[in-house]
PDB file of C-alpha atoms and ligand atoms in Angstrom:
ATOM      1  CA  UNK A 235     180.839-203.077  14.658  1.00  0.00           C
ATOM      2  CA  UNK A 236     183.604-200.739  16.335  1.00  0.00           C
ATOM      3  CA  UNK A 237     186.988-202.446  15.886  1.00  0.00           C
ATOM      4  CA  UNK A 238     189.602-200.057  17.894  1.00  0.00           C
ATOM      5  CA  UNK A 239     191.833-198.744  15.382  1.00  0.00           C
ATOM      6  CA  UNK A 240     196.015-200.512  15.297  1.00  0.00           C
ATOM      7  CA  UNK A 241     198.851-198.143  14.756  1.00  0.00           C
ATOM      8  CA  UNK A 242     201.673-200.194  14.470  1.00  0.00           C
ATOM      9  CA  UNK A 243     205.321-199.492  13.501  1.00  0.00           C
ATOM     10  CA  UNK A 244     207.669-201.903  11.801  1.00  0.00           C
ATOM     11  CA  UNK A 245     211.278-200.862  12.289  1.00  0.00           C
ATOM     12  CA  UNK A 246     212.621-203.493   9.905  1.00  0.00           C
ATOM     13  CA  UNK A 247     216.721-203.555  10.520  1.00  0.00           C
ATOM     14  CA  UNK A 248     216.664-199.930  11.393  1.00  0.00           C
ATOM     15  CA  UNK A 249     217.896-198.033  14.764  1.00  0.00           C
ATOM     16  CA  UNK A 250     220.103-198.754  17.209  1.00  0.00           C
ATOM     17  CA  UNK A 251     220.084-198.584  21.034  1.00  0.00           C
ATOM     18  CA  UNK A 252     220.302-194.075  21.209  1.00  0.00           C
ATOM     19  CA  UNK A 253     217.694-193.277  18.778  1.00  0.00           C
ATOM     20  CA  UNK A 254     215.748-196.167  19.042  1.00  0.00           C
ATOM     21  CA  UNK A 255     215.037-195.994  22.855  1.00  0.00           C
ATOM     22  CA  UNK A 256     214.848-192.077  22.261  1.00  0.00           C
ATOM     23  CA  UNK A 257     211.769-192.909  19.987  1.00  0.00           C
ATOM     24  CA  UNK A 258     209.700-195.371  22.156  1.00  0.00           C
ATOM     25  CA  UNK A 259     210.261-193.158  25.075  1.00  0.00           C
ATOM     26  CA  UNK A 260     208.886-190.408  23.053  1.00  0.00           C
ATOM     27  CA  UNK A 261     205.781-192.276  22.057  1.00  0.00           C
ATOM     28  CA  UNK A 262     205.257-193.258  25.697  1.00  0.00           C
ATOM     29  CA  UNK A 263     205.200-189.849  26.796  1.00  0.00           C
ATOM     30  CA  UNK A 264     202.415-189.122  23.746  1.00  0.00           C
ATOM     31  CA  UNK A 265     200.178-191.596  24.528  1.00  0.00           C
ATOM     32  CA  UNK A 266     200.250-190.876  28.207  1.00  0.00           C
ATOM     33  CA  UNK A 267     199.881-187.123  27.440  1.00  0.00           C
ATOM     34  CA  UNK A 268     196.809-188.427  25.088  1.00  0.00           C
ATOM     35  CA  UNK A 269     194.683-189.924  27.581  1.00  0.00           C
ATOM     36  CA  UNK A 270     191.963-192.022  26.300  1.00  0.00           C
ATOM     37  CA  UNK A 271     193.647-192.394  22.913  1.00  0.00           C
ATOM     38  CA  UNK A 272     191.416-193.231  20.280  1.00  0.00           C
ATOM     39  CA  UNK A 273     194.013-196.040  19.035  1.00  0.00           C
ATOM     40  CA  UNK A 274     195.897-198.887  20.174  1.00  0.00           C
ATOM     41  CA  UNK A 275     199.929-198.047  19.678  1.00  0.00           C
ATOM     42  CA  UNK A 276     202.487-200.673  18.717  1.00  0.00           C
ATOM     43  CA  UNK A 277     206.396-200.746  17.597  1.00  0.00           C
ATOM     44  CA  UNK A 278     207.790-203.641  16.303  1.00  0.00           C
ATOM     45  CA  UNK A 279     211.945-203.040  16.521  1.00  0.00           C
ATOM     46  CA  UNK A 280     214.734-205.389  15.418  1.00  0.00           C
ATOM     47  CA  UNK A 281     215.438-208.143  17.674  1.00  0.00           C
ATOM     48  CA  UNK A 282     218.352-205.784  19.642  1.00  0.00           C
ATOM     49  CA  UNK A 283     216.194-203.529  20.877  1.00  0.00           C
ATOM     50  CA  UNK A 284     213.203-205.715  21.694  1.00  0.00           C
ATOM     51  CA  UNK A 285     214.224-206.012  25.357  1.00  0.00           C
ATOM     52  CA  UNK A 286     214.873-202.609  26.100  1.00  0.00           C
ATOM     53  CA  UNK A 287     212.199-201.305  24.068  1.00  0.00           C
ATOM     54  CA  UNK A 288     209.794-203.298  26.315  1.00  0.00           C
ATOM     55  CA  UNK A 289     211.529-202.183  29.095  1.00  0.00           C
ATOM     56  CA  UNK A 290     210.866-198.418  28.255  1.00  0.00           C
ATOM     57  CA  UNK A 291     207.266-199.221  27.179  1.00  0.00           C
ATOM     58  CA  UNK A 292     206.355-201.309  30.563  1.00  0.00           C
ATOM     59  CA  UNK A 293     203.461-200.005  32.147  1.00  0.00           C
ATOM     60  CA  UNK A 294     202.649-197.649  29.058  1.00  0.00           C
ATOM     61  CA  UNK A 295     199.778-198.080  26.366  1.00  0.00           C
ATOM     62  CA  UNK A 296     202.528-198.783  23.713  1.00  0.00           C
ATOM     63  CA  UNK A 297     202.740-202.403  22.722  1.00  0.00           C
ATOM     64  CA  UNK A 298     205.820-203.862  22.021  1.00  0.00           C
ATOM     65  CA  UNK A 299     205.890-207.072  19.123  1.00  0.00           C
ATOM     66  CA  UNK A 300     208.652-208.479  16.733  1.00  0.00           C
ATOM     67  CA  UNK A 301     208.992-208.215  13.391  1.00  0.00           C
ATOM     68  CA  UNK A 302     209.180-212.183  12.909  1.00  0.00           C
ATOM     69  CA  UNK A 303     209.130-215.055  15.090  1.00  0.00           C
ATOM     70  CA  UNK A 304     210.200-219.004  14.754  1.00  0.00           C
ATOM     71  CA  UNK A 305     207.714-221.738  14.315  1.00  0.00           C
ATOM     72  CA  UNK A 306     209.377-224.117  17.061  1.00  0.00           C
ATOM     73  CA  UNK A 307     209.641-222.966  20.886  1.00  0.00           C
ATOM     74  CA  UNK A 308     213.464-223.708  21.272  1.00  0.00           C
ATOM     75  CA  UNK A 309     215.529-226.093  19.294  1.00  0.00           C
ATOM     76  CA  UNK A 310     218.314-225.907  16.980  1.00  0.00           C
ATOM     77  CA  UNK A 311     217.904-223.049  14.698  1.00  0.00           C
ATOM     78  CA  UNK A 312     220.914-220.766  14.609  1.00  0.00           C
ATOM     79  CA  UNK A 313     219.779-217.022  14.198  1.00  0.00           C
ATOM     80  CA  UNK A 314     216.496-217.475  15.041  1.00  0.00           C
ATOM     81  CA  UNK A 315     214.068-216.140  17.757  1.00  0.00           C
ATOM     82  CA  UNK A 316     210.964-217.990  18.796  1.00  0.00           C
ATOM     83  CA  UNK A 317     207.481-216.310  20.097  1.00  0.00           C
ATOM     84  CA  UNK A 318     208.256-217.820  23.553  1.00  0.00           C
ATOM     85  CA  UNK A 319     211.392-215.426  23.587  1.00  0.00           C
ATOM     86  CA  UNK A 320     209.296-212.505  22.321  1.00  0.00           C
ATOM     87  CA  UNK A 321     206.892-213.430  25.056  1.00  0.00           C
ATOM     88  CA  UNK A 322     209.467-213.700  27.995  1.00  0.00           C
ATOM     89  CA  UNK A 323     210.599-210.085  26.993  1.00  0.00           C
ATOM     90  CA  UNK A 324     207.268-208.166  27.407  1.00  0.00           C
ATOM     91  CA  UNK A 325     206.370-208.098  23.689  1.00  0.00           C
ATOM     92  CA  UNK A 326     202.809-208.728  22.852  1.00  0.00           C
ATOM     93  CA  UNK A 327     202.939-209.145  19.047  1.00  0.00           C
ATOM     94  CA  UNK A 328     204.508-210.614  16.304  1.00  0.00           C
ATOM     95  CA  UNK A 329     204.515-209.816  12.795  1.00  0.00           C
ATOM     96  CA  UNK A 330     204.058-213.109  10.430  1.00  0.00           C
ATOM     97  CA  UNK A 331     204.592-213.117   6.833  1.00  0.00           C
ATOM     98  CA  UNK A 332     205.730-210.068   6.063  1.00  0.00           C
ATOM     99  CA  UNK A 333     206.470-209.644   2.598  1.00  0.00           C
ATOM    100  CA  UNK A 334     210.459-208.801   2.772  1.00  0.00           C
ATOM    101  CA  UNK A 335     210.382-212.218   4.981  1.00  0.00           C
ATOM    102  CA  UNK A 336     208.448-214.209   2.146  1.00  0.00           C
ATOM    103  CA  UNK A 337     210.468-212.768  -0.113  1.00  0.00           C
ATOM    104  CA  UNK A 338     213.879-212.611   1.507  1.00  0.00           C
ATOM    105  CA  UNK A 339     213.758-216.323   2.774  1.00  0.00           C
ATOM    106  CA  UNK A 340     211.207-217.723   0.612  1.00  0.00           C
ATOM    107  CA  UNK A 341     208.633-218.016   3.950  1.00  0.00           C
ATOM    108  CA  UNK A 342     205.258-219.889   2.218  1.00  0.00           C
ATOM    109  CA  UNK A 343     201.936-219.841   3.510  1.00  0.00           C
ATOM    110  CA  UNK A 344     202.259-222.805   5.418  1.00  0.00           C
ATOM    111  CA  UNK A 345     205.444-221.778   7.425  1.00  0.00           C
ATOM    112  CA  UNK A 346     203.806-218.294   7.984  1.00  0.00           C
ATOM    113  CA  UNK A 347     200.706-220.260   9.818  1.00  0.00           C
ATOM    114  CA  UNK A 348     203.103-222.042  11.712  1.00  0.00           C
ATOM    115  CA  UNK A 349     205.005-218.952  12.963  1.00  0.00           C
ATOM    116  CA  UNK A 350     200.556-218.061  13.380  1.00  0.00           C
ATOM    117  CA  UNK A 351     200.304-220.769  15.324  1.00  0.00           C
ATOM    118  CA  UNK A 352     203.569-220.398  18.054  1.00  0.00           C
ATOM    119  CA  UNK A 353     202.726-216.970  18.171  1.00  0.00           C
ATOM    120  CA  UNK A 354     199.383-217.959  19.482  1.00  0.00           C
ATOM    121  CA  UNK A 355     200.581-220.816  21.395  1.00  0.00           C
ATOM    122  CA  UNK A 356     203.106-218.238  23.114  1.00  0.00           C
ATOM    123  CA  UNK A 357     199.946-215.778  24.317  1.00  0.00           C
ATOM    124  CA  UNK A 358     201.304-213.327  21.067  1.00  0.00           C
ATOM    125  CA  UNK A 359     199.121-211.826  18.837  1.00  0.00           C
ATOM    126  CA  UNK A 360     200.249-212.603  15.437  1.00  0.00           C
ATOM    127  CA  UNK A 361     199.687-210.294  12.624  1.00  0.00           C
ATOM    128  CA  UNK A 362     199.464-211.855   9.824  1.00  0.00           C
ATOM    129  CA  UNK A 363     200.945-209.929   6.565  1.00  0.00           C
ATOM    130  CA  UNK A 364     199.515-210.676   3.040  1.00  0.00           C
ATOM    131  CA  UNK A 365     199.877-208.755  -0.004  1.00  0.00           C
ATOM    132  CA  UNK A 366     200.106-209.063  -4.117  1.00  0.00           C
ATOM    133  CA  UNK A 367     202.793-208.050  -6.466  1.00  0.00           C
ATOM    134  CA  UNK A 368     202.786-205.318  -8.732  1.00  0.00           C
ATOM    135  CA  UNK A 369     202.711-207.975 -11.348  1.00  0.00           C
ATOM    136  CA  UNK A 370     200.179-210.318  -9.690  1.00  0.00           C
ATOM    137  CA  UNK A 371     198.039-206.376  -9.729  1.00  0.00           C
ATOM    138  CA  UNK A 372     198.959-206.298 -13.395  1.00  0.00           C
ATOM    139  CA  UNK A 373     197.401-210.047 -14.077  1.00  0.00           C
ATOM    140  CA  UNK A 374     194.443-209.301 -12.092  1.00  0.00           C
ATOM    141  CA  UNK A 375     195.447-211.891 -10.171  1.00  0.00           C
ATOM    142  CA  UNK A 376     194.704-209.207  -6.714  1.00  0.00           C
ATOM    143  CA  UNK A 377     191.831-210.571  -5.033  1.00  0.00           C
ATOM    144  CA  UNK A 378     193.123-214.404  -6.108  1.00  0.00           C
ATOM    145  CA  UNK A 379     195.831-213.839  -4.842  1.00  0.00           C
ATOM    146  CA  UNK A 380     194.958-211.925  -1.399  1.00  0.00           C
ATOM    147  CA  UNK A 381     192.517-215.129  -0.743  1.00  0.00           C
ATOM    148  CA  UNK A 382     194.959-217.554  -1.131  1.00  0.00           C
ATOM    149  CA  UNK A 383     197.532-215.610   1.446  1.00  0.00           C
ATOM    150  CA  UNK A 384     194.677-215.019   3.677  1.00  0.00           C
ATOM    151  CA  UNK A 385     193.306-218.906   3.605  1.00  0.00           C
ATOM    152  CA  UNK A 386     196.768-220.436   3.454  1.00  0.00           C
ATOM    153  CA  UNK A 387     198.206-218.610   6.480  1.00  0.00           C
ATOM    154  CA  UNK A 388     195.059-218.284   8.865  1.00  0.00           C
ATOM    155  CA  UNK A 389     195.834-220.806  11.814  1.00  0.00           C
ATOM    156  CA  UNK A 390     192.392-222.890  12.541  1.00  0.00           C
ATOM    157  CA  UNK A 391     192.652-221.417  16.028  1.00  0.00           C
ATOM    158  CA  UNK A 392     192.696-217.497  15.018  1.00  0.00           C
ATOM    159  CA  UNK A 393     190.444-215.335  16.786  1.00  0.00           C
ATOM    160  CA  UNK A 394     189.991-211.730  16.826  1.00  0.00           C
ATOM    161  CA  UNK A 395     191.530-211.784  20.088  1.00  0.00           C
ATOM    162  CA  UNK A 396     194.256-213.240  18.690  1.00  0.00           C
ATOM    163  CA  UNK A 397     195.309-212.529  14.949  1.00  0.00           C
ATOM    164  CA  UNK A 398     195.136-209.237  13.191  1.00  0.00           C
ATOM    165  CA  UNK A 399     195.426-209.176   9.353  1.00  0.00           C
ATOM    166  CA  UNK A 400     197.555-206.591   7.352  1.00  0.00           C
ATOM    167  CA  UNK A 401     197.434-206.038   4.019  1.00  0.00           C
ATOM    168  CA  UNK A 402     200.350-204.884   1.993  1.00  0.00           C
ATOM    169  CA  UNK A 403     200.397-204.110  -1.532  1.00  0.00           C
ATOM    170  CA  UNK A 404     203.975-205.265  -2.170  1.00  0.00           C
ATOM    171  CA  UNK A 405     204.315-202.735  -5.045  1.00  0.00           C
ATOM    172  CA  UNK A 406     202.956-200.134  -2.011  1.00  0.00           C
ATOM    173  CA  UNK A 407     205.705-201.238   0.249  1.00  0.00           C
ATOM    174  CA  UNK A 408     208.659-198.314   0.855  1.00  0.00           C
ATOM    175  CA  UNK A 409     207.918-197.243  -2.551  1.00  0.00           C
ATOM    176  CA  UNK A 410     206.128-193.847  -1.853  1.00  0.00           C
ATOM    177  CA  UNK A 411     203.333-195.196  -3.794  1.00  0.00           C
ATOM    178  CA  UNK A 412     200.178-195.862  -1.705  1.00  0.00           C
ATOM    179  CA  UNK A 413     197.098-197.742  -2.903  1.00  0.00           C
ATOM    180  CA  UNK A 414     193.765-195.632  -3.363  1.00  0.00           C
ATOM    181  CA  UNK A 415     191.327-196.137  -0.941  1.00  0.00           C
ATOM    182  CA  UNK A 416     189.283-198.209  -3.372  1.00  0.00           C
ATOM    183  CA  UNK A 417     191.886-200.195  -4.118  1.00  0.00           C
ATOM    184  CA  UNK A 418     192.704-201.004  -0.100  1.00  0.00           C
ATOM    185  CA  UNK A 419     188.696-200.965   0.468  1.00  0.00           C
ATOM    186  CA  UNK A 420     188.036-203.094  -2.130  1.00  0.00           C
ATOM    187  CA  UNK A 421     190.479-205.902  -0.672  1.00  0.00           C
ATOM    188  CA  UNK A 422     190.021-205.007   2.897  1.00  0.00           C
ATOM    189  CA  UNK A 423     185.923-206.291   2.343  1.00  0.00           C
ATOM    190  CA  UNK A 424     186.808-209.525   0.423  1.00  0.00           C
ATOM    191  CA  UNK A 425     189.277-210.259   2.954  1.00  0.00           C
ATOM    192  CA  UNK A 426     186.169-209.301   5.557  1.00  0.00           C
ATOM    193  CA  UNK A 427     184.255-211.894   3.516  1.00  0.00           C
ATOM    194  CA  UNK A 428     186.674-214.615   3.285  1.00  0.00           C
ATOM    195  CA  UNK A 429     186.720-214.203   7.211  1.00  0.00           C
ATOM    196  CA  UNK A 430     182.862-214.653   7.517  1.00  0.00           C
ATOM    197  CA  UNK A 431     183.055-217.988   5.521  1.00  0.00           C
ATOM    198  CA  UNK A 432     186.108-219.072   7.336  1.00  0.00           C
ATOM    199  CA  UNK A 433     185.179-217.750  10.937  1.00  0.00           C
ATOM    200  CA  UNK A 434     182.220-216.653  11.113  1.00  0.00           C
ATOM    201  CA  UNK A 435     180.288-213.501  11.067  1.00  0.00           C
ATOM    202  CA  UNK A 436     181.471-212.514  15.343  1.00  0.00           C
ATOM    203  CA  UNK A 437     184.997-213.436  14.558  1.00  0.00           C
ATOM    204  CA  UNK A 438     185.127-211.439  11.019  1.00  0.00           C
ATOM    205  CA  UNK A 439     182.974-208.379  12.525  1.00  0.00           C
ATOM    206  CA  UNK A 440     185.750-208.212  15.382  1.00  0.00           C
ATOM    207  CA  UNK A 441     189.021-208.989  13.386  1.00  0.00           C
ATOM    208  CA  UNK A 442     191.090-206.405  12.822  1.00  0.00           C
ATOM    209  CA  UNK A 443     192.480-205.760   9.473  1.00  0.00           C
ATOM    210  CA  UNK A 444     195.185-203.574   8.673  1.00  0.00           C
ATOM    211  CA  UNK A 445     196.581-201.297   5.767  1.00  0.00           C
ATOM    212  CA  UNK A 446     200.331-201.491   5.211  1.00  0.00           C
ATOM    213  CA  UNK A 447     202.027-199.486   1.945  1.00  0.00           C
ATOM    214  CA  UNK A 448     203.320-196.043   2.271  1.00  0.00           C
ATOM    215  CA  UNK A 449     201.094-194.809   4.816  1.00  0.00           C
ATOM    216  CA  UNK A 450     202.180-191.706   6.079  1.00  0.00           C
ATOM    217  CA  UNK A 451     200.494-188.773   7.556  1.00  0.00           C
ATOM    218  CA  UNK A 452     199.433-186.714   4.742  1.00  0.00           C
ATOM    219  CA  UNK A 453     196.979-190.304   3.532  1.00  0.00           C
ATOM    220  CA  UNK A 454     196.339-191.678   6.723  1.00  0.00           C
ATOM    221  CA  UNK A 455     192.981-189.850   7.790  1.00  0.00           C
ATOM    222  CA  UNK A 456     191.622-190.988   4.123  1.00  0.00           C
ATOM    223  CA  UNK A 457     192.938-194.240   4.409  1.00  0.00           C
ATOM    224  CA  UNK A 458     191.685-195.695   8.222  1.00  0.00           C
ATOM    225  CA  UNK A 459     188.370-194.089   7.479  1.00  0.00           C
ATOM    226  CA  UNK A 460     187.209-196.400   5.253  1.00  0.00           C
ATOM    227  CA  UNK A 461     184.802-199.295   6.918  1.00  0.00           C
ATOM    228  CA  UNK A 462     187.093-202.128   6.441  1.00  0.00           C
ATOM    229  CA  UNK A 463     190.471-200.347   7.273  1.00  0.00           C
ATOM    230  CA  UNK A 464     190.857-200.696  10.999  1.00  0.00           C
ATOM    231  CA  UNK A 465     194.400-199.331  11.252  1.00  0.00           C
ATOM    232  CA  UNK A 466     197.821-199.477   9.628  1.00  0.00           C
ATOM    233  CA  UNK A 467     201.148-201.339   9.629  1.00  0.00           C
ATOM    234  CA  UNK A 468     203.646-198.250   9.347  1.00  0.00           C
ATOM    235  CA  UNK A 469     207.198-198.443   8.311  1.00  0.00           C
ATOM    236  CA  UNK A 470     209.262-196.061   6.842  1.00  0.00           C
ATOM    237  CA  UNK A 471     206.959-193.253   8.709  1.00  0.00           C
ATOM    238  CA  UNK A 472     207.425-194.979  11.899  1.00  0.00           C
ATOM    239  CA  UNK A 473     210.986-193.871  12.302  1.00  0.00           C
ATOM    240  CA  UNK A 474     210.370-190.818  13.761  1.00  0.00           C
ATOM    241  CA  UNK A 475     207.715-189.866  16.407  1.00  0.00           C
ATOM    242  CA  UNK A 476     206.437-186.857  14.657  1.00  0.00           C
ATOM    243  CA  UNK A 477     205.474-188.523  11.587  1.00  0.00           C
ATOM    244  CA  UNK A 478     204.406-191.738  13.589  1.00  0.00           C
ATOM    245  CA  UNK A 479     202.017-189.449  16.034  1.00  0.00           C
ATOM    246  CA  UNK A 480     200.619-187.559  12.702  1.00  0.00           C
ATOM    247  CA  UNK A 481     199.704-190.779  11.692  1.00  0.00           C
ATOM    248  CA  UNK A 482     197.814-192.001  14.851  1.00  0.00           C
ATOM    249  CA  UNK A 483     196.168-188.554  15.081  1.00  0.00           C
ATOM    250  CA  UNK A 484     194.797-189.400  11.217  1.00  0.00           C
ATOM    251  CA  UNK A 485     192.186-191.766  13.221  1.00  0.00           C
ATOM    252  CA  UNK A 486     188.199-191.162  12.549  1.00  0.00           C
TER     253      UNK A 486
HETATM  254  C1  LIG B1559     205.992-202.190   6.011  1.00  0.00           C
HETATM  255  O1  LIG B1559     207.163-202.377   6.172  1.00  0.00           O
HETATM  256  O2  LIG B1559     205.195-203.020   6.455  1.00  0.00           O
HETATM  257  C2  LIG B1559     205.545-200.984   5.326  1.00  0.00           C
HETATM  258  C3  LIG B1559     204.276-200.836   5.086  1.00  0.00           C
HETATM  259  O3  LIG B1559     206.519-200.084   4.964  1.00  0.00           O
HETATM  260  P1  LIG B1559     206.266-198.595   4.424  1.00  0.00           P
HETATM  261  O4  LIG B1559     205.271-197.953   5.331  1.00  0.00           O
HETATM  262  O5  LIG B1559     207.614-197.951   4.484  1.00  0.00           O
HETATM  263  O6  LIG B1559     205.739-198.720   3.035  1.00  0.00           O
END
């Protein structure tokens, strides 16, 4: 089943207004120059840059999401921004669950549905991040573990329209180390299982599931050919168009 490949970029707390616009403007101008791309582009900035960056992508084939979003549509939460918000700027994503988030402020798998679940509720498409430790690798505790993410954080409502699943090898994460495409196959097709059981065999053939660890354009092409991988969640090589585009251009 053809699943259109998902370049996405996560930012994390990096740019600022100059080189930040100066990037998505960039990739705008790419993709238009591109045509019928072969891929569906995203970038995923902090929170200051959402607006404008949506602003500079409007009208363009480059999707706009946040990093995070709140489980609640408005309410007393100091620092926070809900899907609604992402929503009323232009953005049509939202990265749940990432591992720095899980990590950083202890987000479980049932707060990371929730944040699933308003990003749905909001007309988002939530990607949901899951991903073992080096030690959980070590304990051969990989597919266990993967399962549990993927089960425990999979709203009842997801559909391939809207969820996409990453996976990220924590240990893979910013670390220059990537995982081998057997080791990201090998995940990527129990995670395609798990989904049959869960969803179904349409929803699961249709659901997108992404590679996230250190992709950058010299692995790429290996990595998003393999049958389960059907794109990547890009960070550090997101940063700068060149690296981003040689990325993209890395698609069977
Ligand atoms: C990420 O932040 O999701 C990520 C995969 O980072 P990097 O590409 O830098 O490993």
């Amino acid at each position: 089943m053809a699943r259109r490949i998902l370049i996405a970029g996560n930012w994390k707390m990096n740019k600022v207004q100059s080189d930040g616009l100066a990037l998505v403007e960039d990739l705008v101008g790419r993709v238009k120059g591109e045509g019928a791309a072969k891929f569906d582009m995203l970038v995923c900035p902090p929170f200051t840059l959402v607006s404008k960056a949506c602003e500079a992508a409007a009208g363009s084939a480059v999707a706009v999401g946040g990093q995070d979003c709140h489980m609640n549509e408005k309410g007393a939460h100091t620092g926070d921004t809900s899907a609604w918000m992402l929503a009323d700027l232009g953005c049509s994503y939202a990265i749940v669950g990432h591992s720095e988030r899980r990590t950083d402020h202890a987000e479980t798998n049932e707060q990371v549905r929730a944040k699933a679940e308003a990003a749905h509720a909001a007309g988002l498409i939530a990607i949901i991040c899951i991903g073992e430790t080096l030690a959980e690798r070590e304990a051969g505790r990989t597919i266990e573990v993967n399962r549990t993410q993927l089960l425990g954080s999979l709203p009842d409502g997801a559909t391939a329209d809207n969820t996409v699943i990453a996976y990220e090898p924590v240990w893979a994460i910013g670390t220059g180390v990537v995982a081998t495409p057997d080791q990201a196959q090998e995940v990527h097709a129990m995670l395609r299982a798990e989904l049959v059981s869960a969803k179904g065999q349409g929803t699961a053939d249709a659901m997108r599931i992404l590679y996230g660890g250190s992709m950058n354009p010299k692995n790429a092409a290996e990595l998003l050919a393999l049958p389960d991988v059907d794109g990547g969640l890009i960070g550090g090589a997101s940063l700068k168009a060149d690296d981003f585009w040689a990325v993209a251009q890395g698609c069977p």
